[in-house]
Tab-separated table of C-alpha atoms in Angstrom:
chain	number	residue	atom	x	y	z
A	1	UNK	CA	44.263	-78.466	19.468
A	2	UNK	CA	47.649	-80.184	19.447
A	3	UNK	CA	50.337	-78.407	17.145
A	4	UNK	CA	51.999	-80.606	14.726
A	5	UNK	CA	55.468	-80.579	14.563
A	6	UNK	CA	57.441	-78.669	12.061
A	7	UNK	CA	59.927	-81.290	10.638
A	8	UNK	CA	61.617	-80.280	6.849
A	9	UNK	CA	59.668	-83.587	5.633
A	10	UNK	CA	56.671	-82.601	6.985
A	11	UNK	CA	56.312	-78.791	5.951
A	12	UNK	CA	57.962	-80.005	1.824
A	13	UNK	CA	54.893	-82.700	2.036
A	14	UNK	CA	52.208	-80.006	3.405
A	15	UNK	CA	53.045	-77.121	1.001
A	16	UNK	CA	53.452	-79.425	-1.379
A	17	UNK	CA	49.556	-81.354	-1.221
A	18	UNK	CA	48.363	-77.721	-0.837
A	19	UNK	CA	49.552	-75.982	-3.714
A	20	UNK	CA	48.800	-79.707	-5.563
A	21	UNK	CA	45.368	-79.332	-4.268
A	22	UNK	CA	44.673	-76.048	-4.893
A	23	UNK	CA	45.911	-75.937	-8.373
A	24	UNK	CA	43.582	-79.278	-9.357
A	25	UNK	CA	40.659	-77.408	-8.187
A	26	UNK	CA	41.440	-74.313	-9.710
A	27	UNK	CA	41.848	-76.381	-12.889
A	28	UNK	CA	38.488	-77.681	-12.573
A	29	UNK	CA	36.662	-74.640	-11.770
A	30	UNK	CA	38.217	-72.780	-14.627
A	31	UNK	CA	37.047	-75.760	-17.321
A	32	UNK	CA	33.680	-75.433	-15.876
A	33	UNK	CA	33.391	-71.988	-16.453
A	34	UNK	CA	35.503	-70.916	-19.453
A	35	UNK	CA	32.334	-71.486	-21.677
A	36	UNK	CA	30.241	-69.566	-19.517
A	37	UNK	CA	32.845	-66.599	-19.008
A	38	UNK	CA	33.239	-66.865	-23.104
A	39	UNK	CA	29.641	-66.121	-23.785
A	40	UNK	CA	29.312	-63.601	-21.099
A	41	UNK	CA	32.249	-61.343	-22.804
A	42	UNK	CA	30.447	-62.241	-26.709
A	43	UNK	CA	27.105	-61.698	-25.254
A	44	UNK	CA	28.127	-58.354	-24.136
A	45	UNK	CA	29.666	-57.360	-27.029
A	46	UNK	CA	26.897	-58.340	-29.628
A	47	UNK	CA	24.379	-56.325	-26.992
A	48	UNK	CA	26.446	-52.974	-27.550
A	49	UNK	CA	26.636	-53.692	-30.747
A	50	UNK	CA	22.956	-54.123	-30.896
A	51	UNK	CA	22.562	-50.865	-29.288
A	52	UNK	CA	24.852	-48.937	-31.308
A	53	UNK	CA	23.241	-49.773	-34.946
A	54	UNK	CA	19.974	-49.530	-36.966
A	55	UNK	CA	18.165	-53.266	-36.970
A	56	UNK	CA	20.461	-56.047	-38.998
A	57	UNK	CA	20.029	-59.523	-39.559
A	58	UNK	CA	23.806	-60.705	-39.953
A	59	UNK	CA	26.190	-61.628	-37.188
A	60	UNK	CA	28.539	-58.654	-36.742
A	61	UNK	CA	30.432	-59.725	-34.025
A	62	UNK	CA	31.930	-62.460	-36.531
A	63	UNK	CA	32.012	-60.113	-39.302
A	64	UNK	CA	34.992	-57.583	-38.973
A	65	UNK	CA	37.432	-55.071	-40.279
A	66	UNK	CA	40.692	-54.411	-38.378
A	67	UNK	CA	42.203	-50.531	-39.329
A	68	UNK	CA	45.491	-49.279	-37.705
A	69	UNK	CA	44.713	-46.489	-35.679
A	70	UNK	CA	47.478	-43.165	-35.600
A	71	UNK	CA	49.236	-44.713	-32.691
A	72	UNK	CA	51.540	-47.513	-33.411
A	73	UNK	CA	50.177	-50.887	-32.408
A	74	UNK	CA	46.564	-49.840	-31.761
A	75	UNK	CA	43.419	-51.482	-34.068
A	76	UNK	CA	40.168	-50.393	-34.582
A	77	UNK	CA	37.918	-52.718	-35.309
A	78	UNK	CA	34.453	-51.799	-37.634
A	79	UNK	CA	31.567	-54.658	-37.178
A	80	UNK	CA	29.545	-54.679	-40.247
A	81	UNK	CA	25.859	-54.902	-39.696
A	82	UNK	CA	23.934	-55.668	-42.692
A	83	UNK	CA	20.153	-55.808	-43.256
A	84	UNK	CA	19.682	-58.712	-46.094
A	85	UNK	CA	22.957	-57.453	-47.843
A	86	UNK	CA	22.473	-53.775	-47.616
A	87	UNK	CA	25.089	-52.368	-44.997
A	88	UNK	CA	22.925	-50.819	-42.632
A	89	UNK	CA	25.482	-49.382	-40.266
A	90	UNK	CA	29.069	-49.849	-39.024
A	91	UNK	CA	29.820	-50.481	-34.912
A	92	UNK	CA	33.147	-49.203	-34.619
A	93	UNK	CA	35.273	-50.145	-31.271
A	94	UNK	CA	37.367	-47.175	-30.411
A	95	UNK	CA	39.517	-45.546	-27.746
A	96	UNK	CA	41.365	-42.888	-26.399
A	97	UNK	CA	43.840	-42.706	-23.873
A	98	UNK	CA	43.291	-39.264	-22.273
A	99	UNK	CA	40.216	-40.258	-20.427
A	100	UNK	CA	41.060	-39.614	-16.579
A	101	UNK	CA	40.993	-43.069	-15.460
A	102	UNK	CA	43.819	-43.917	-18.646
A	103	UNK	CA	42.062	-46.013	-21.227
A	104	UNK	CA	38.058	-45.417	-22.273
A	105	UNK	CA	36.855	-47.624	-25.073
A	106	UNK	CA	33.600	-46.781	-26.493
A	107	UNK	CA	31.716	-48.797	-29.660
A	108	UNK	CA	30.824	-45.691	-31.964
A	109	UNK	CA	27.790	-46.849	-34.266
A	110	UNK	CA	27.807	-44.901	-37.795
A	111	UNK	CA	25.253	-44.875	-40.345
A	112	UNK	CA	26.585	-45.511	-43.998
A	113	UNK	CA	26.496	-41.495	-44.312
A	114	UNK	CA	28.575	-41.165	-41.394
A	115	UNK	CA	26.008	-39.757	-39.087
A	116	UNK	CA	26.588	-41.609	-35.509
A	117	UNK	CA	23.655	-43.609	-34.828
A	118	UNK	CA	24.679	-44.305	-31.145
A	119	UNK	CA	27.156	-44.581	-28.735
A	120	UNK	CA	28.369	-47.839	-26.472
A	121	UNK	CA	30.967	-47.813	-23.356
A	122	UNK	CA	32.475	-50.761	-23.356
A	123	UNK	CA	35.367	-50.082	-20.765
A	124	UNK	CA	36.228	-46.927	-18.643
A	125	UNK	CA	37.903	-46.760	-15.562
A	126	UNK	CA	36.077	-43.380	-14.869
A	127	UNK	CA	35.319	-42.016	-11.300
A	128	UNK	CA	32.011	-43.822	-10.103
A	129	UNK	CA	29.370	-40.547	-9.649
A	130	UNK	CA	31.433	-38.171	-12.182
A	131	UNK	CA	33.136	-39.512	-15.115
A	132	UNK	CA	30.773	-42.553	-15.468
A	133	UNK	CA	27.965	-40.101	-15.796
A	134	UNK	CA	28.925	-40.538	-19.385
A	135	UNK	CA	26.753	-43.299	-19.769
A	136	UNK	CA	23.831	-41.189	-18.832
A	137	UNK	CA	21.285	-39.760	-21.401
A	138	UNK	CA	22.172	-36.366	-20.272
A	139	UNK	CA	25.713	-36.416	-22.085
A	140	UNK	CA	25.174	-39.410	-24.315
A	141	UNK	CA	22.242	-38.257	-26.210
A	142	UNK	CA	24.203	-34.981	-27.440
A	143	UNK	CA	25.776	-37.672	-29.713
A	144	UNK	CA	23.118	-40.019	-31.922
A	145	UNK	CA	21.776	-38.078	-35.511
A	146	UNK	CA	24.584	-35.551	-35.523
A	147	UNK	CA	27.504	-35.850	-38.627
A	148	UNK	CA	30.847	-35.110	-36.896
A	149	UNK	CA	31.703	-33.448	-40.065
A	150	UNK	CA	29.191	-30.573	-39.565
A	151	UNK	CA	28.715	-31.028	-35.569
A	152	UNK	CA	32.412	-30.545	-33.996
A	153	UNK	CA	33.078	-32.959	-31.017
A	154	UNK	CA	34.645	-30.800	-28.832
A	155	UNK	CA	33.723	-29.495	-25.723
A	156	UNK	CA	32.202	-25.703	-25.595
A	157	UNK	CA	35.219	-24.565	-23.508
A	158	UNK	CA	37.493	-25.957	-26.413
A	159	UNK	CA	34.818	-24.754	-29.173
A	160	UNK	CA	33.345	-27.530	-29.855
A	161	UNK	CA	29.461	-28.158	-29.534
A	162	UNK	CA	29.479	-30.761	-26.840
A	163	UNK	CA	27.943	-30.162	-23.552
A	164	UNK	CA	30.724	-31.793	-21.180
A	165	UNK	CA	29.562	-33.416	-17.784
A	166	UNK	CA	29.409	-31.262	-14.786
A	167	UNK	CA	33.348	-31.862	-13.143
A	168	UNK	CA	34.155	-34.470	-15.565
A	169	UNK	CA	35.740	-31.965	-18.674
A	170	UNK	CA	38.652	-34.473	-19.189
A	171	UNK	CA	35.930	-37.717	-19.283
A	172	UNK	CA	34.467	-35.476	-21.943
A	173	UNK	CA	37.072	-34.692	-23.830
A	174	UNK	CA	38.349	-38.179	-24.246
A	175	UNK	CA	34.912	-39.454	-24.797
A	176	UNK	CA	34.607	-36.689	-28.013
A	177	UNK	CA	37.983	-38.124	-28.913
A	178	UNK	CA	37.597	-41.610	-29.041
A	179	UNK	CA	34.374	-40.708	-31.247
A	180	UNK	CA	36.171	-38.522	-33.648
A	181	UNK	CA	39.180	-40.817	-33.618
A	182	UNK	CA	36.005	-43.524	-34.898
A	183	UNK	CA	34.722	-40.762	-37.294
A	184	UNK	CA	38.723	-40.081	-38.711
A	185	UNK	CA	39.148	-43.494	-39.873
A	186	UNK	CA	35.583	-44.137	-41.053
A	187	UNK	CA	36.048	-41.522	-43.696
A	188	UNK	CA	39.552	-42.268	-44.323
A	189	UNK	CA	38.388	-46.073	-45.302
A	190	UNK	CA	35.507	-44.189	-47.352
A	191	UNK	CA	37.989	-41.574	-49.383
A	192	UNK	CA	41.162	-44.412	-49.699
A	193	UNK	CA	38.496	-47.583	-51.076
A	194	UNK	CA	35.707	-45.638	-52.429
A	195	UNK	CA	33.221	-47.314	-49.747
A	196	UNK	CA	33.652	-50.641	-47.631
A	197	UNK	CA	31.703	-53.534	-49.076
B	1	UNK	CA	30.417	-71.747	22.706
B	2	UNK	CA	26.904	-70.234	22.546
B	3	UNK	CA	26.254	-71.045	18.348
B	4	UNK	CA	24.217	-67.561	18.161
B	5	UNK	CA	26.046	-65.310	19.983
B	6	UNK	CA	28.841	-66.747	17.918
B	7	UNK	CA	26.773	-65.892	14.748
B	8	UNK	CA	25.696	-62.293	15.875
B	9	UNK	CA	29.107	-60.916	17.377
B	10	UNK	CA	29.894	-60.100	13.537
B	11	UNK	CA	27.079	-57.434	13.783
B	12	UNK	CA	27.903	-55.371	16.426
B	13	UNK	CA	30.298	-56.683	19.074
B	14	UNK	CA	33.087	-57.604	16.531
B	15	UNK	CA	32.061	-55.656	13.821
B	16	UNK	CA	34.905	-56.378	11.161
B	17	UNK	CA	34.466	-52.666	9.624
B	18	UNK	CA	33.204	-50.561	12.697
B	19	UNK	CA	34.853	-52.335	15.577
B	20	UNK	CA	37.626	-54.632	14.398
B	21	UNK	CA	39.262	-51.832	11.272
B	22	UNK	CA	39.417	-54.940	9.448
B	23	UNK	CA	39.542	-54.620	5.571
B	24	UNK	CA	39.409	-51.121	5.287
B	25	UNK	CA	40.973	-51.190	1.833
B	26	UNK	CA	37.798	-52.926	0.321
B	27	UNK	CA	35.223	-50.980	2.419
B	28	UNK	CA	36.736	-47.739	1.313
B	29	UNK	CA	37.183	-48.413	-2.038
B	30	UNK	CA	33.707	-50.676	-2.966
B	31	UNK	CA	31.280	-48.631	-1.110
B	32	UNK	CA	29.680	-45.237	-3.865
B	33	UNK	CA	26.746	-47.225	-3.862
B	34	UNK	CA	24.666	-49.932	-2.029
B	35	UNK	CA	24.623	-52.707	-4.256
B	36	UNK	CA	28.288	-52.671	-4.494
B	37	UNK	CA	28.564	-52.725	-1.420
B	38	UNK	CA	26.270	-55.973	-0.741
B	39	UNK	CA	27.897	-57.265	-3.732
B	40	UNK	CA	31.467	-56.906	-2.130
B	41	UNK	CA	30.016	-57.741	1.454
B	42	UNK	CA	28.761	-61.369	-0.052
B	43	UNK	CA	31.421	-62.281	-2.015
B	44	UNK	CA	34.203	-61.618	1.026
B	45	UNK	CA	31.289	-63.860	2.822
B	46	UNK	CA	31.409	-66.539	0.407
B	47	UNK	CA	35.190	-66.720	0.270
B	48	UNK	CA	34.947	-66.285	4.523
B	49	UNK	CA	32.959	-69.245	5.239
B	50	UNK	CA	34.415	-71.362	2.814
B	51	UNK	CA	38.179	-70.623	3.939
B	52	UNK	CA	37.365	-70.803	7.686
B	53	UNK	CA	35.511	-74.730	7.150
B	54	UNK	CA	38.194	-76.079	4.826
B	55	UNK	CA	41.337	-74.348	7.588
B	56	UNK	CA	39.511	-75.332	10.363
B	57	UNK	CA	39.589	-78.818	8.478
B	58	UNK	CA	43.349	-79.187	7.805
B	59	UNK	CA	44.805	-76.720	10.516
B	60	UNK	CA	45.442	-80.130	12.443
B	61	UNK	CA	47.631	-81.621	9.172
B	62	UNK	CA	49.350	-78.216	8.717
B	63	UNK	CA	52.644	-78.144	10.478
B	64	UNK	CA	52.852	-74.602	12.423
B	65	UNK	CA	56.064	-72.854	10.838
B	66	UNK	CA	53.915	-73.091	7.013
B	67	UNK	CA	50.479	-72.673	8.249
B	68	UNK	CA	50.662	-68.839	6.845
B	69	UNK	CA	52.079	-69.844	3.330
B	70	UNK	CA	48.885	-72.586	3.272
B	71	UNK	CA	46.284	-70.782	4.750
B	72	UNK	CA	46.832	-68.105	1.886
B	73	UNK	CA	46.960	-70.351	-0.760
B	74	UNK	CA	43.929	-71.990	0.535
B	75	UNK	CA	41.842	-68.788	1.017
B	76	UNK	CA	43.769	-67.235	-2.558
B	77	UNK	CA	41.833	-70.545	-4.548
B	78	UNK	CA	38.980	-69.956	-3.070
B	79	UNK	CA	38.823	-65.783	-4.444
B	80	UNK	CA	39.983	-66.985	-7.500
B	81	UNK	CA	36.794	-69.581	-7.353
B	82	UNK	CA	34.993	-66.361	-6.624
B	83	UNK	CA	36.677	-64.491	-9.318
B	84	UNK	CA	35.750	-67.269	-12.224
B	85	UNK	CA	32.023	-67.471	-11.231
B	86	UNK	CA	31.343	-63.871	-11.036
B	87	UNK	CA	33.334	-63.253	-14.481
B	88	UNK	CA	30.850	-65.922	-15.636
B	89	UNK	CA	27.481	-64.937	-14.389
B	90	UNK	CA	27.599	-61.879	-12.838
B	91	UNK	CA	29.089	-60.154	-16.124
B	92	UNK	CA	25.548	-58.831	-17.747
B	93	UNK	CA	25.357	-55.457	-18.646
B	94	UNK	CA	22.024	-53.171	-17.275
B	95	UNK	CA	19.508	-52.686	-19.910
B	96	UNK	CA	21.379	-49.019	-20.791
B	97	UNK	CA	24.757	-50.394	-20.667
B	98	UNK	CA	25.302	-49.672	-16.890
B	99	UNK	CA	28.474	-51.423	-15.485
B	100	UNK	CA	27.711	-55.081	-14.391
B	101	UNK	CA	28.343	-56.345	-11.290
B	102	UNK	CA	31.314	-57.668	-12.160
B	103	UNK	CA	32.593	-54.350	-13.988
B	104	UNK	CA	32.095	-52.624	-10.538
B	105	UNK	CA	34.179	-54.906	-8.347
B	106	UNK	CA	36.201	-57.364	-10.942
B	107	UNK	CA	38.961	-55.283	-9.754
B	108	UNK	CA	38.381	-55.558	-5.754
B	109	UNK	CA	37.562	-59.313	-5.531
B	110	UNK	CA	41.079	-60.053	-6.577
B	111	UNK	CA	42.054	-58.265	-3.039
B	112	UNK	CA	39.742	-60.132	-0.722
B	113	UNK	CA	42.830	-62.348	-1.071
B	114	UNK	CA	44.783	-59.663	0.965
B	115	UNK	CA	41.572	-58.572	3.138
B	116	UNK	CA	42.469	-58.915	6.604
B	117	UNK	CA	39.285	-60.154	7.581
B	118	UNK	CA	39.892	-63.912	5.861
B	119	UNK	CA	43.107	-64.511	7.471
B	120	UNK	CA	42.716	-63.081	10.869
B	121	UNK	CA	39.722	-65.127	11.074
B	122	UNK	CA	41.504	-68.014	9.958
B	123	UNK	CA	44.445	-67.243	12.555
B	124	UNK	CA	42.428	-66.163	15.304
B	125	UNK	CA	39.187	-68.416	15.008
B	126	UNK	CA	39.168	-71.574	12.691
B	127	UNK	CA	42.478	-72.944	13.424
B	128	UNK	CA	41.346	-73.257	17.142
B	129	UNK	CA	38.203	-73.993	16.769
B	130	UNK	CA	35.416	-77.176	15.755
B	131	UNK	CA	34.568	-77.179	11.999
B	132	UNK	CA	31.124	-75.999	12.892
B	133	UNK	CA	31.890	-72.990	14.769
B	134	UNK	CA	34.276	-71.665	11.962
B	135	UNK	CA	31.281	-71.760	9.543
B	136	UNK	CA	29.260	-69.960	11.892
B	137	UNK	CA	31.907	-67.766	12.675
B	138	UNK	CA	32.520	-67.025	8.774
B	139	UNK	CA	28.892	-66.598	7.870
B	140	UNK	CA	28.544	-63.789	11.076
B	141	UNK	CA	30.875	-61.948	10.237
B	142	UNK	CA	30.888	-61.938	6.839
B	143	UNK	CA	27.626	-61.023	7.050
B	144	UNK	CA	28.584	-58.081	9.390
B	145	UNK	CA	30.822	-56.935	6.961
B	146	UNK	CA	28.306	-56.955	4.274
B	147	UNK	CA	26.117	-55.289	6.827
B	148	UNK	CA	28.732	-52.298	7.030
B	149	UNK	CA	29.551	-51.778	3.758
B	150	UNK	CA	25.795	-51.786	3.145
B	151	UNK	CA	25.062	-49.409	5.832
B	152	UNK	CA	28.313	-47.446	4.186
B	153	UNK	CA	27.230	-47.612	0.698
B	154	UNK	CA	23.932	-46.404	1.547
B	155	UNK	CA	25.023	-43.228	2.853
B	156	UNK	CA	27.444	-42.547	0.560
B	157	UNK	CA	24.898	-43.186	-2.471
B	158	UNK	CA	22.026	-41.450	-0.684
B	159	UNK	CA	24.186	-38.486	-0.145
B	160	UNK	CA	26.259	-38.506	-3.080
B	161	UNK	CA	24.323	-39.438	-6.255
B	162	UNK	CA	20.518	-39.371	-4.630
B	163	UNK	CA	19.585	-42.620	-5.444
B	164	UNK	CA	19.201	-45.444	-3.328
B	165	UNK	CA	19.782	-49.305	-4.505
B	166	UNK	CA	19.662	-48.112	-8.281
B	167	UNK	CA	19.773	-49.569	-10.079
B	168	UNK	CA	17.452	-51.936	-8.647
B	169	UNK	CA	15.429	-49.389	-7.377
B	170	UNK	CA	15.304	-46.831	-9.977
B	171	UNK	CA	14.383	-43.513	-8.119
B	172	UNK	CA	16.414	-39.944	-7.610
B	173	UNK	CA	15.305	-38.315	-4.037
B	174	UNK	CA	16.692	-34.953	-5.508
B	175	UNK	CA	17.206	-32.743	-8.983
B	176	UNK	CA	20.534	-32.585	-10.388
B	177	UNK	CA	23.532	-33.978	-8.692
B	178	UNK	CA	24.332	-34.879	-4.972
B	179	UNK	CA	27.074	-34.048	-2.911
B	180	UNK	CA	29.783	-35.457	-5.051
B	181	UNK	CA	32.931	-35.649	-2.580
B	182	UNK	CA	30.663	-38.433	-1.066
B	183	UNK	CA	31.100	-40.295	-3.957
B	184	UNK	CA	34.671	-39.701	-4.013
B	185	UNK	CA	37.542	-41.214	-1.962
B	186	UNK	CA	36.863	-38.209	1.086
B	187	UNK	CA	33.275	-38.576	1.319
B	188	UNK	CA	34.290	-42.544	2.408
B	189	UNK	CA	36.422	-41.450	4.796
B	190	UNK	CA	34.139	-38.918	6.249
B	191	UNK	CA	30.723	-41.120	6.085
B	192	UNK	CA	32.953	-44.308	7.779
B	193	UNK	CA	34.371	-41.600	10.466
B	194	UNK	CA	31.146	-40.756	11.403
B	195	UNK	CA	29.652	-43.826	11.266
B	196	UNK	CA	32.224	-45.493	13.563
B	197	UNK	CA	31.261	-42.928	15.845
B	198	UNK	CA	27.452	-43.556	16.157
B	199	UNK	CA	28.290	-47.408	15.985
B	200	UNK	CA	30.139	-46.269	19.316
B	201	UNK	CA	27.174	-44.759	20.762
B	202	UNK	CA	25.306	-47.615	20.074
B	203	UNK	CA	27.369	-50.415	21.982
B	204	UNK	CA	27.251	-48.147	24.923
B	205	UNK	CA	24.306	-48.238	25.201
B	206	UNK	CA	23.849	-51.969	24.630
B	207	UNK	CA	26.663	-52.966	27.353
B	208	UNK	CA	24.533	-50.688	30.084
């Protein structure tokens, strides 16, 4: 096939209609998705929430509580689920930032008494094989039924009563962290308001 | 040109993973499990056949000095097409919260824009050759690469975690854990090294 020339015009015009091109399709395909891509990222957050707390009938996802966590500029957010106005349970979207990949956020569901009901991952950037282990019921079912104010969420080597995953001690620890950092503020919002409505 | 042997020179022959080192940053870094793998083998297919048709399209329009520039702005659109769609409806989690699809790669398919593979095929094949050809090119070997990194992600699953295809096939050959470097960043090197080698064997005996 011939080569076309290489005149200034000529390569202007061509990167030009490219970059034009590229962008108006780019433009389309993101319209046509947004909605899609929108409802994925709710969709996935009102099924851990779903997990994470007793049966409710309200819409939790739309009904939130934003606390300042101990670190400046971080927010926890509580979902309230509620069964025919009784609060049933509280899906709390936490963190902690010593996990081994850098950030693990988990959604910690409570039970009015404080007893954790269950426990969501929503992001980790864990080792695939060892850290994300976490998400099996071998580690994660240490967690649902206990109060972290009798059961301490701390590994065993730290003295804590937490079976950590085989070669993933540091996924461990953070993921004990990020649900005592959920456990922290959900009594601190208990003691400072006497209850959340 | 011969349309099949076009098509089946991604397999073997021209292997992009085993024979051509092509992309090794994706096939290293995708393959602890099979499904990734397949996952990461079609997308780099989709964005492979649809880059070589629309280059092998223009190439004639595109003067030679900026062909580079368009071809990856072309072939960049196209993973970002890639990157939309999957974010879309590939972004469901497993019935116990296991990673989606998307969770597992979102952060590779952002590279396919850098993956050798799409632009030296672009380079080497499409620009040169009819519209037709490049799509058959693209499909072969994207499909060989999806090929490797399933035959990669495979080994590295069986031998690392002792599952195969899970979670679509929810089984554990053994108790307890697997080898666990496999599932690391060594065990890739090591199962690919090994691989390559036995891919070797294989091609000499098929040019005898």
């Amino acid at each position: 096939m011939a080569k076309k020339e290489s005149t200034f015009l000529s390569m202007v015009l061509t990167l030009f209609l490219v970059t034009l091109g590229a962008s108006a399709a780019l433009g389309y395909v993101y319209e046509l998705t947004k909605d899609a891509i929108a409802d994925a990222e709710s969709a996935k957050k009102s099924l851990a929430v779903k997990r994470v707390v007793p049966e409710f009938n309200n819409n939790p996802t739309e009904e939130f509580i934003k606390i300042p966590a101990e670190t400046e500029g971080d927010t926890l957010y509580f979902y309230v689920a509620r069964m025919n106005d009784d609060t049933v349970g509280y899906a709390i979207e936490t963190y902690s930032k010593k996990a081994f990949g850098g950030l693990l956020k988990l959604l910690v569901g409570l039970k009015p008494d404080g007893t954790i009901n269950n426990v969501a991952v929503l992001e980790h950037k864990e080792t695939p094989g060892l850290g994300t282990k976490m998400t099996e019921e071998k580690f994660s079912s240490q967690f649902p039924d206990k109060n972290p104010a009798k059961f301490i969420l701390k590994v065993k080597k730290d003295g804590g009563d937490v079976d950590a995953i085989t070669a993933s001690t540091i996924t461990s620890r953070a993921y004990c962290d990020a649900v005592q950092r959920a456990f922290s503020a959900y009594t601190e919002t208990q003691t400072e308001k006497g209850g959340m409505k | 040109m011969n349309q099949w042997r076009n098509f089946i020179k991604g397999f073997i022959k021209e292997n992009p993973v085993f024979v051509l080192f092509l992309g090794m940053c994706p096939t290293l870094g995708t393959t602890s499990s099979a499904i990734n793998g397949i996952g990461m083998g079609l997308a780099t297919t989709f964005v492979l056949v649809l880059s070589n048709v629309f280059i092998s399209l223009t190439a004639r329009f595109i003067p030679d000095k900026v062909r580079i520039p368009s071809y990856i702005v072309i072939i960049a659109s196209f993973v970002t097409v890639v990157d939309l769609i999957m974010k879309a409806y590939t972004n469901t989690p497993g019935p116990n919260g296991e990673p989606s699809l998307y969770d597992n790669l979102g952060l590779f398919i952002p590279l396919i824009v850098v993956n050798c593979i799409v632009l030296g095929r672009a380079e080497a094949f499409a620009s040169k050759n009819s519209v037709f050809s490049s799509f058959i090119d693209g499909f072969g070997i994207g499909l060989g690469f999806t090929f490797a990194l399933f035959i990669l992600g495979s080994v590295r699953e069986i031998l690392g975690s002792g599952t195969f295809l899970y979670p679509a096939l929810n089984f554990k050959f053994i108790k307890g854990d697997g080898m666990l470097a496999f599932v690391l960043a060594p065990g890739a090197f090591l199962a690919l090294g090994y691989l390559i080698a036995i891919m070797n064997i294989v091609k000499k005996r098929f040019a005898k």
